[in-house]
Amino acid sequence: SRLATGYRDGEVFPRWDNPTLAGAGGGVSTATDLAAYVAANLGLRETPLAESLAATHETRFEAGEMRLGLGWHMWWTPAGTIIEHHGATGGAWAYVGFIKEKQLGVVVLTNTYEDVDDLGRHILDPSHALRIQPSS
């Protein structure tokens, strides 16, 4: 009952309901829950999972400029290493990112199929140029 209506190309887009691929688009969360998750990843919130969360930030594979952890993409930027992941369905997009060295994190959610990764990275590292400039 609390889910935002999703949109794509200005039209209402129904929530995905595919139990076969529930891990790809079936997750439902709130900004508050995701902010708590970011705080735990930054070590700002006590959790018995702290050691396991830290292990997910370790580089497991390198692909050009990007490094991959367990479920995380990691980029070096002038502001520090951004650890991030996003998820999207036909009518929603979510971005979670943080810089451990700065104890800074961001959650960006939208109820449209619009890539908000760029905005999340810009919030974490203002030197990251936005592809689309906000209107004034």
Short mmCIF file of C-alpha atoms in Angstrom, two decimals:
data_model
loop_
_atom_site.label_atom_id
_atom_site.label_comp_id
_atom_site.label_asym_id
_atom_site.label_seq_id
_atom_site.Cartn_x
_atom_site.Cartn_y
_atom_site.Cartn_z
CA SER A 1 0.00 0.00 0.00
CA ARG A 2 3.02 2.32 0.45
CA LEU A 3 4.66 1.62 -2.90
CA ALA A 4 5.05 4.58 -5.21
CA THR A 5 3.47 4.25 -8.63
CA GLY A 6 6.16 3.61 -11.21
CA TYR A 7 6.46 5.49 -14.51
CA ARG A 8 8.22 4.95 -17.79
CA ASP A 9 8.15 7.46 -20.62
CA GLY A 10 5.47 9.42 -18.72
CA GLU A 11 3.10 6.44 -18.50
CA VAL A 12 2.22 4.36 -15.45
CA PHE A 13 4.37 1.24 -15.45
CA PRO A 14 3.19 -1.73 -13.37
CA ARG A 15 5.42 -3.25 -10.70
CA TRP A 16 7.32 -6.29 -11.90
CA ASP A 17 5.86 -9.51 -10.55
CA ASN A 18 8.18 -12.30 -11.63
CA PRO A 19 8.89 -14.80 -8.85
CA THR A 20 11.35 -16.65 -11.08
CA LEU A 21 13.63 -13.60 -11.15
CA ALA A 22 12.64 -12.06 -7.79
CA GLY A 23 16.27 -11.18 -7.06
CA ALA A 24 16.30 -8.97 -10.16
CA GLY A 25 13.74 -6.28 -9.46
CA GLY A 26 11.72 -7.93 -6.70
CA GLY A 27 13.38 -6.12 -3.79
CA VAL A 28 11.33 -3.52 -1.98
CA SER A 29 12.86 -1.10 0.48
CA THR A 30 12.61 2.42 1.83
CA ALA A 31 15.07 5.30 1.91
CA THR A 32 15.25 4.86 5.70
CA ASP A 33 16.14 1.16 5.41
CA LEU A 34 18.74 1.83 2.73
CA ALA A 35 20.27 4.70 4.74
CA ALA A 36 20.63 2.30 7.69
CA TYR A 37 22.30 -0.19 5.35
CA VAL A 38 24.73 2.48 4.13
CA ALA A 39 25.48 3.49 7.74
CA ALA A 40 26.24 -0.15 8.59
CA ASN A 41 28.56 -0.42 5.56
CA LEU A 42 30.34 2.74 6.70
CA GLY A 43 30.75 1.37 10.22
CA LEU A 44 28.54 4.11 11.66
CA ARG A 45 25.91 1.66 12.87
CA GLU A 46 26.71 -1.30 15.08
CA THR A 47 25.88 -4.65 13.56
CA PRO A 48 27.08 -8.22 14.06
CA LEU A 49 27.54 -8.25 10.27
CA ALA A 50 30.24 -5.54 10.30
CA GLU A 51 33.07 -7.92 9.40
CA SER A 52 31.04 -9.55 6.64
CA LEU A 53 29.97 -6.17 5.23
CA ALA A 54 33.59 -4.99 5.16
CA ALA A 55 34.59 -8.16 3.28
CA THR A 56 32.12 -7.27 0.50
CA HIS A 57 34.14 -4.10 -0.20
CA GLU A 58 37.32 -6.03 -1.03
CA THR A 59 38.32 -6.13 -4.69
CA ARG A 60 37.52 -9.53 -6.21
CA PHE A 61 37.92 -8.59 -9.88
CA GLU A 62 39.18 -5.64 -11.92
CA ALA A 63 37.53 -4.52 -15.15
CA GLY A 64 39.34 -1.51 -16.57
CA GLU A 65 38.83 1.42 -14.20
CA MET A 66 36.16 -0.41 -12.22
CA ARG A 67 36.83 -2.89 -9.46
CA LEU A 68 34.23 -5.37 -8.32
CA GLY A 69 33.57 -6.49 -4.76
CA LEU A 70 30.82 -8.81 -3.61
CA GLY A 71 27.79 -7.01 -5.01
CA TRP A 72 29.60 -3.67 -5.25
CA HIS A 73 31.17 -1.63 -8.05
CA MET A 74 34.10 0.50 -6.92
CA TRP A 75 35.56 3.56 -8.65
CA TRP A 76 38.47 5.75 -7.65
CA THR A 77 37.56 9.44 -7.78
CA PRO A 78 39.26 12.61 -6.54
CA ALA A 79 36.87 12.52 -3.56
CA GLY A 80 37.79 8.93 -2.65
CA THR A 81 36.75 5.45 -3.69
CA ILE A 82 33.03 5.32 -4.45
CA ILE A 83 31.49 1.97 -3.55
CA GLU A 84 28.12 1.70 -5.27
CA HIS A 85 25.35 -0.40 -6.69
CA HIS A 86 22.08 0.35 -8.43
CA GLY A 87 18.91 -1.46 -9.26
CA ALA A 88 16.07 -0.76 -11.62
CA THR A 89 12.78 -2.10 -12.84
CA GLY A 90 10.58 -0.82 -15.61
CA GLY A 91 9.16 1.94 -13.42
CA ALA A 92 11.76 2.65 -10.72
CA TRP A 93 15.48 3.19 -10.15
CA ALA A 94 17.60 3.06 -7.00
CA TYR A 95 21.22 4.05 -6.35
CA VAL A 96 23.23 3.42 -3.18
CA GLY A 97 26.78 4.67 -2.86
CA PHE A 98 29.32 5.65 -0.24
CA ILE A 99 32.91 6.72 0.34
CA LYS A 100 34.30 4.95 3.38
CA GLU A 101 37.25 7.33 3.86
CA LYS A 102 34.84 10.25 4.23
CA GLN A 103 32.06 8.32 6.01
CA LEU A 104 29.73 9.77 3.41
CA GLY A 105 26.85 7.94 1.76
CA VAL A 106 23.84 8.60 -0.41
CA VAL A 107 20.61 6.87 -1.39
CA VAL A 108 18.77 8.11 -4.49
CA LEU A 109 15.36 6.64 -5.32
CA THR A 110 12.99 7.52 -8.13
CA ASN A 111 9.67 6.15 -9.31
CA THR A 112 10.65 6.52 -12.96
CA TYR A 113 12.87 4.45 -15.19
CA GLU A 114 15.53 7.15 -15.25
CA ASP A 115 19.17 6.45 -14.46
CA VAL A 116 20.01 8.32 -11.22
CA ASP A 117 23.53 6.85 -10.84
CA ASP A 118 25.02 10.04 -12.25
CA LEU A 119 23.27 12.14 -9.59
CA GLY A 120 24.38 9.80 -6.78
CA ARG A 121 28.00 9.97 -7.93
CA HIS A 122 27.81 13.76 -8.19
CA ILE A 123 26.51 14.02 -4.62
CA LEU A 124 29.44 11.90 -3.41
CA ASP A 125 32.01 13.63 -5.63
CA PRO A 126 30.99 17.11 -6.85
CA SER A 127 33.78 16.99 -9.45
CA HIS A 128 31.77 14.27 -11.24
CA ALA A 129 30.04 16.19 -14.02
CA LEU A 130 26.32 15.68 -14.40
CA ARG A 131 25.20 14.52 -17.85
CA ILE A 132 21.90 16.38 -17.49
CA GLN A 133 21.98 19.70 -15.71
CA PRO A 134 19.16 20.32 -13.20
CA SER A 135 16.68 22.99 -14.27
CA SER A 136 16.67 26.15 -12.18
#
